[in-house]
């Protein structure tokens, strides 16, 4: 069963006082190269793309790393726990004062880990004071396909969700979704992260939101 955020969308995010937040200016879109075939296809050069992979299971880390390299990802950093990832992100953010040091473009993290879970990592990233960290796209992976787990990851601020076992096709699909469909970040009293609404659905009932849609300026994330 391959549940993802599109399948569990419930028009989430109509929070009172919701406002769009400006995304990080640091990540950059991969170079697009259009090949002229019978049907034009867009391909990406990901050689300068940096992904942080966080999973406590070494075998799974090796499999996903191999898939990422096959997709052309140039830089892959690996951690075995949320705690280790937080330490690495802290060091990376401090080192970015040197223009030669590049930040993390995407975090792929397991949901359940013994020494700092994916939930702990997402919460730390989304609450970080630095734009270079708290706007970083996050993909959650888990062996548990329950709707409860998927919704929890989304509500903590993950951009995408993928259920194990992981395939190269599913992995590339979710990475391209983050690149091709950037979503504005939303800030409410109890949530900060990418807009949880994946589908436009009619709202039935009285609209009690205090802000007018004309007063909201949306800034889209860039990967």
mmCIF file of C-alpha atoms in Angstrom:
data_model
loop_
_atom_site.group_PDB
_atom_site.id
_atom_site.type_symbol
_atom_site.label_atom_id
_atom_site.label_comp_id
_atom_site.label_asym_id
_atom_site.label_seq_id
_atom_site.Cartn_x
_atom_site.Cartn_y
_atom_site.Cartn_z
ATOM 1 C CA UNK A 1 0.000 0.000 0.000
ATOM 2 C CA UNK A 2 1.551 3.250 -1.167
ATOM 3 C CA UNK A 3 -0.163 6.029 0.743
ATOM 4 C CA UNK A 4 1.087 9.565 0.238
ATOM 5 C CA UNK A 5 -0.051 13.095 1.041
ATOM 6 C CA UNK A 6 -2.185 13.389 -2.120
ATOM 7 C CA UNK A 7 -4.265 10.392 -1.050
ATOM 8 C CA UNK A 8 -4.933 11.586 2.486
ATOM 9 C CA UNK A 9 -5.586 15.242 1.611
ATOM 10 C CA UNK A 10 -8.631 16.490 3.456
ATOM 11 C CA UNK A 11 -8.444 20.161 2.505
ATOM 12 C CA UNK A 12 -6.158 20.500 5.510
ATOM 13 C CA UNK A 13 -4.786 23.881 6.396
ATOM 14 C CA UNK A 14 -7.832 26.147 6.618
ATOM 15 C CA UNK A 15 -6.500 27.428 9.921
ATOM 16 C CA UNK A 16 -7.685 30.700 11.331
ATOM 17 C CA UNK A 17 -5.173 33.463 10.769
ATOM 18 C CA UNK A 18 -3.188 31.413 8.246
ATOM 19 C CA UNK A 19 -0.508 33.355 6.414
ATOM 20 C CA UNK A 20 2.070 32.507 3.789
ATOM 21 C CA UNK A 21 5.738 32.667 4.714
ATOM 22 C CA UNK A 22 8.763 33.547 2.575
ATOM 23 C CA UNK A 23 10.866 30.483 1.671
ATOM 24 C CA UNK A 24 14.604 30.063 1.914
ATOM 25 C CA UNK A 25 16.583 31.885 -0.782
ATOM 26 C CA UNK A 26 19.519 29.479 -0.528
ATOM 27 C CA UNK A 27 18.490 26.275 -2.383
ATOM 28 C CA UNK A 28 18.536 26.531 -6.180
ATOM 29 C CA UNK A 29 16.603 24.712 -8.850
ATOM 30 C CA UNK A 30 18.546 22.116 -10.813
ATOM 31 C CA UNK A 31 19.506 23.036 -14.359
ATOM 32 C CA UNK A 32 16.745 22.133 -16.759
ATOM 33 C CA UNK A 33 17.678 20.644 -20.118
ATOM 34 C CA UNK A 34 14.939 20.138 -22.691
ATOM 35 C CA UNK A 35 15.478 17.390 -25.213
ATOM 36 C CA UNK A 36 13.668 17.731 -28.538
ATOM 37 C CA UNK A 37 11.997 14.392 -29.184
ATOM 38 C CA UNK A 38 8.601 13.511 -30.582
ATOM 39 C CA UNK A 39 7.320 14.679 -27.219
ATOM 40 C CA UNK A 40 9.461 17.209 -25.377
ATOM 41 C CA UNK A 41 10.703 15.834 -22.062
ATOM 42 C CA UNK A 42 12.317 17.904 -19.338
ATOM 43 C CA UNK A 43 15.329 16.408 -17.598
ATOM 44 C CA UNK A 44 17.380 17.745 -14.727
ATOM 45 C CA UNK A 45 21.035 17.915 -13.904
ATOM 46 C CA UNK A 46 21.289 16.973 -10.217
ATOM 47 C CA UNK A 47 25.060 16.800 -9.984
ATOM 48 C CA UNK A 48 25.120 19.833 -7.662
ATOM 49 C CA UNK A 49 22.156 18.618 -5.624
ATOM 50 C CA UNK A 50 22.866 17.700 -1.974
ATOM 51 C CA UNK A 51 20.646 15.220 -0.142
ATOM 52 C CA UNK A 52 20.851 14.265 3.531
ATOM 53 C CA UNK A 53 19.673 10.680 4.034
ATOM 54 C CA UNK A 54 18.746 9.670 7.600
ATOM 55 C CA UNK A 55 17.962 6.022 8.424
ATOM 56 C CA UNK A 56 19.078 3.781 11.274
ATOM 57 C CA UNK A 57 19.080 0.644 9.089
ATOM 58 C CA UNK A 58 22.404 0.372 7.227
ATOM 59 C CA UNK A 59 21.040 -1.939 4.530
ATOM 60 C CA UNK A 60 18.281 0.556 3.703
ATOM 61 C CA UNK A 61 20.771 3.441 3.669
ATOM 62 C CA UNK A 62 22.911 1.583 1.154
ATOM 63 C CA UNK A 63 19.942 0.778 -1.105
ATOM 64 C CA UNK A 64 18.598 4.333 -1.148
ATOM 65 C CA UNK A 65 22.090 5.783 -1.629
ATOM 66 C CA UNK A 66 22.563 3.575 -4.694
ATOM 67 C CA UNK A 67 19.201 4.714 -6.083
ATOM 68 C CA UNK A 68 20.076 8.372 -5.528
ATOM 69 C CA UNK A 69 23.399 7.960 -7.322
ATOM 70 C CA UNK A 70 21.582 6.267 -10.222
ATOM 71 C CA UNK A 71 19.317 9.331 -10.398
ATOM 72 C CA UNK A 72 22.399 11.530 -10.767
ATOM 73 C CA UNK A 73 22.441 13.070 -7.287
ATOM 74 C CA UNK A 74 25.921 14.534 -6.885
ATOM 75 C CA UNK A 75 26.233 14.849 -3.104
ATOM 76 C CA UNK A 76 24.746 12.394 -0.607
ATOM 77 C CA UNK A 77 25.296 12.759 3.133
ATOM 78 C CA UNK A 78 24.281 9.888 5.397
ATOM 79 C CA UNK A 79 23.271 9.810 9.081
ATOM 80 C CA UNK A 80 21.975 6.945 11.214
ATOM 81 C CA UNK A 81 19.723 8.931 13.555
ATOM 82 C CA UNK A 82 17.797 12.154 13.929
ATOM 83 C CA UNK A 83 20.265 13.317 16.574
ATOM 84 C CA UNK A 84 23.236 12.792 14.249
ATOM 85 C CA UNK A 85 21.399 14.616 11.453
ATOM 86 C CA UNK A 86 20.676 17.598 13.706
ATOM 87 C CA UNK A 87 24.368 17.831 14.603
ATOM 88 C CA UNK A 88 25.343 17.686 10.928
ATOM 89 C CA UNK A 89 22.781 20.324 9.931
ATOM 90 C CA UNK A 90 24.007 22.604 12.716
ATOM 91 C CA UNK A 91 27.600 22.309 11.527
ATOM 92 C CA UNK A 92 26.596 22.766 7.874
ATOM 93 C CA UNK A 93 24.559 25.892 8.641
ATOM 94 C CA UNK A 94 27.463 27.438 10.568
ATOM 95 C CA UNK A 95 29.911 26.542 7.785
ATOM 96 C CA UNK A 96 27.770 28.239 5.126
ATOM 97 C CA UNK A 97 29.245 31.536 6.189
ATOM 98 C CA UNK A 98 31.994 30.365 3.878
ATOM 99 C CA UNK A 99 30.620 30.796 0.356
ATOM 100 C CA UNK A 100 32.350 27.580 -0.748
ATOM 101 C CA UNK A 101 30.195 25.443 1.563
ATOM 102 C CA UNK A 102 26.827 24.398 0.109
ATOM 103 C CA UNK A 103 23.732 23.720 2.163
ATOM 104 C CA UNK A 104 21.352 20.745 2.139
ATOM 105 C CA UNK A 105 18.778 20.776 -0.674
ATOM 106 C CA UNK A 106 16.620 17.904 0.586
ATOM 107 C CA UNK A 107 16.327 15.727 3.696
ATOM 108 C CA UNK A 108 15.087 12.139 3.362
ATOM 109 C CA UNK A 109 14.404 10.691 6.813
ATOM 110 C CA UNK A 110 12.984 7.510 8.292
ATOM 111 C CA UNK A 111 10.060 8.071 10.642
ATOM 112 C CA UNK A 112 11.032 5.662 13.433
ATOM 113 C CA UNK A 113 14.642 5.672 14.694
ATOM 114 C CA UNK A 114 15.910 4.885 18.207
ATOM 115 C CA UNK A 115 18.248 7.844 18.699
ATOM 116 C CA UNK A 116 16.220 10.797 17.493
ATOM 117 C CA UNK A 117 13.181 9.979 15.343
ATOM 118 C CA UNK A 118 12.116 11.477 12.031
ATOM 119 C CA UNK A 119 9.416 13.313 13.945
ATOM 120 C CA UNK A 120 12.040 14.902 16.217
ATOM 121 C CA UNK A 121 14.118 15.894 13.182
ATOM 122 C CA UNK A 122 11.207 17.483 11.293
ATOM 123 C CA UNK A 123 10.142 19.409 14.403
ATOM 124 C CA UNK A 124 13.701 20.692 14.932
ATOM 125 C CA UNK A 125 14.060 21.771 11.292
ATOM 126 C CA UNK A 126 10.725 23.580 11.099
ATOM 127 C CA UNK A 127 11.342 25.414 14.390
ATOM 128 C CA UNK A 128 14.900 26.470 13.574
ATOM 129 C CA UNK A 129 15.580 30.216 13.491
ATOM 130 C CA UNK A 130 17.693 30.069 10.317
ATOM 131 C CA UNK A 131 15.931 30.265 6.942
ATOM 132 C CA UNK A 132 18.673 28.051 5.524
ATOM 133 C CA UNK A 133 17.394 25.217 7.692
ATOM 134 C CA UNK A 134 13.715 25.620 8.459
ATOM 135 C CA UNK A 135 12.643 25.921 4.806
ATOM 136 C CA UNK A 136 14.570 22.776 3.797
ATOM 137 C CA UNK A 137 12.310 20.285 1.960
ATOM 138 C CA UNK A 138 11.778 17.039 3.882
ATOM 139 C CA UNK A 139 10.676 13.646 2.588
ATOM 140 C CA UNK A 140 9.545 11.138 5.217
ATOM 141 C CA UNK A 141 9.936 7.409 4.582
ATOM 142 C CA UNK A 142 8.396 4.696 6.737
ATOM 143 C CA UNK A 143 7.661 0.986 6.784
ATOM 144 C CA UNK A 144 4.278 1.828 8.337
ATOM 145 C CA UNK A 145 1.606 2.658 5.776
ATOM 146 C CA UNK A 146 -1.053 3.758 8.254
ATOM 147 C CA UNK A 147 -3.027 6.880 7.507
ATOM 148 C CA UNK A 148 -2.252 8.103 11.030
ATOM 149 C CA UNK A 149 1.510 8.047 10.374
ATOM 150 C CA UNK A 150 1.184 9.842 7.016
ATOM 151 C CA UNK A 151 -1.024 12.564 8.503
ATOM 152 C CA UNK A 152 1.349 13.013 11.458
ATOM 153 C CA UNK A 153 4.333 13.521 9.129
ATOM 154 C CA UNK A 154 2.400 16.076 7.092
ATOM 155 C CA UNK A 155 1.215 17.924 10.182
ATOM 156 C CA UNK A 156 4.767 18.144 11.513
ATOM 157 C CA UNK A 157 5.847 19.815 8.258
ATOM 158 C CA UNK A 158 7.083 17.134 5.848
ATOM 159 C CA UNK A 159 6.823 17.934 2.129
ATOM 160 C CA UNK A 160 6.427 14.357 0.901
ATOM 161 C CA UNK A 161 5.826 10.892 2.311
ATOM 162 C CA UNK A 162 6.897 7.520 0.952
ATOM 163 C CA UNK A 163 6.201 4.012 2.241
ATOM 164 C CA UNK A 164 8.881 1.305 2.256
ATOM 165 C CA UNK A 165 9.950 -0.730 0.377
ATOM 166 C CA UNK A 166 11.433 2.083 -1.689
ATOM 167 C CA UNK A 167 11.799 1.783 -5.452
ATOM 168 C CA UNK A 168 13.778 4.004 -7.795
ATOM 169 C CA UNK A 169 10.561 4.964 -9.584
ATOM 170 C CA UNK A 170 8.799 6.054 -6.386
ATOM 171 C CA UNK A 171 11.883 7.877 -5.149
ATOM 172 C CA UNK A 172 12.319 9.878 -8.355
ATOM 173 C CA UNK A 173 8.583 10.653 -8.435
ATOM 174 C CA UNK A 174 8.635 12.245 -4.985
ATOM 175 C CA UNK A 175 11.885 14.148 -5.575
ATOM 176 C CA UNK A 176 10.506 15.572 -8.843
ATOM 177 C CA UNK A 177 7.272 16.491 -7.062
ATOM 178 C CA UNK A 178 9.267 18.674 -4.671
ATOM 179 C CA UNK A 179 11.220 20.257 -7.554
ATOM 180 C CA UNK A 180 8.337 20.732 -10.005
ATOM 181 C CA UNK A 181 5.556 21.610 -7.567
ATOM 182 C CA UNK A 182 6.956 23.930 -4.901
ATOM 183 C CA UNK A 183 4.342 24.943 -2.361
ATOM 184 C CA UNK A 184 4.144 28.062 -0.219
ATOM 185 C CA UNK A 185 4.978 27.695 3.452
ATOM 186 C CA UNK A 186 2.193 28.427 5.905
ATOM 187 C CA UNK A 187 2.510 29.797 9.415
ATOM 188 C CA UNK A 188 -0.259 29.520 11.991
ATOM 189 C CA UNK A 189 -0.219 29.547 15.807
ATOM 190 C CA UNK A 190 0.301 25.753 15.849
ATOM 191 C CA UNK A 191 1.873 24.916 12.485
ATOM 192 C CA UNK A 192 4.756 25.915 10.242
ATOM 193 C CA UNK A 193 5.493 24.083 7.031
ATOM 194 C CA UNK A 194 4.487 23.602 3.383
ATOM 195 C CA UNK A 195 0.817 24.147 2.629
ATOM 196 C CA UNK A 196 -0.978 20.922 3.597
ATOM 197 C CA UNK A 197 -3.731 21.375 1.028
ATOM 198 C CA UNK A 198 -2.963 19.321 -2.091
ATOM 199 C CA UNK A 199 -6.326 19.617 -3.799
ATOM 200 C CA UNK A 200 -8.721 22.474 -4.329
ATOM 201 C CA UNK A 201 -12.051 21.512 -2.758
ATOM 202 C CA UNK A 202 -15.151 23.648 -2.286
ATOM 203 C CA UNK A 203 -15.593 24.806 1.308
ATOM 204 C CA UNK A 204 -19.104 24.249 2.637
ATOM 205 C CA UNK A 205 -20.154 26.557 5.406
ATOM 206 C CA UNK A 206 -19.340 29.997 6.717
ATOM 207 C CA UNK A 207 -15.789 31.200 6.087
ATOM 208 C CA UNK A 208 -14.569 32.441 9.480
ATOM 209 C CA UNK A 209 -11.008 33.301 8.461
ATOM 210 C CA UNK A 210 -10.044 36.793 9.524
ATOM 211 C CA UNK A 211 -7.722 37.518 6.583
ATOM 212 C CA UNK A 212 -8.798 38.341 3.072
ATOM 213 C CA UNK A 213 -7.104 36.293 0.350
ATOM 214 C CA UNK A 214 -6.038 39.557 -1.329
ATOM 215 C CA UNK A 215 -3.964 40.371 1.764
ATOM 216 C CA UNK A 216 -1.892 37.184 1.570
ATOM 217 C CA UNK A 217 1.342 37.191 -0.386
ATOM 218 C CA UNK A 218 2.633 33.718 -1.231
ATOM 219 C CA UNK A 219 6.337 33.046 -1.773
ATOM 220 C CA UNK A 220 7.117 29.642 -3.219
ATOM 221 C CA UNK A 221 9.908 27.419 -1.971
ATOM 222 C CA UNK A 222 12.791 26.697 -4.331
ATOM 223 C CA UNK A 223 14.805 23.500 -4.324
#
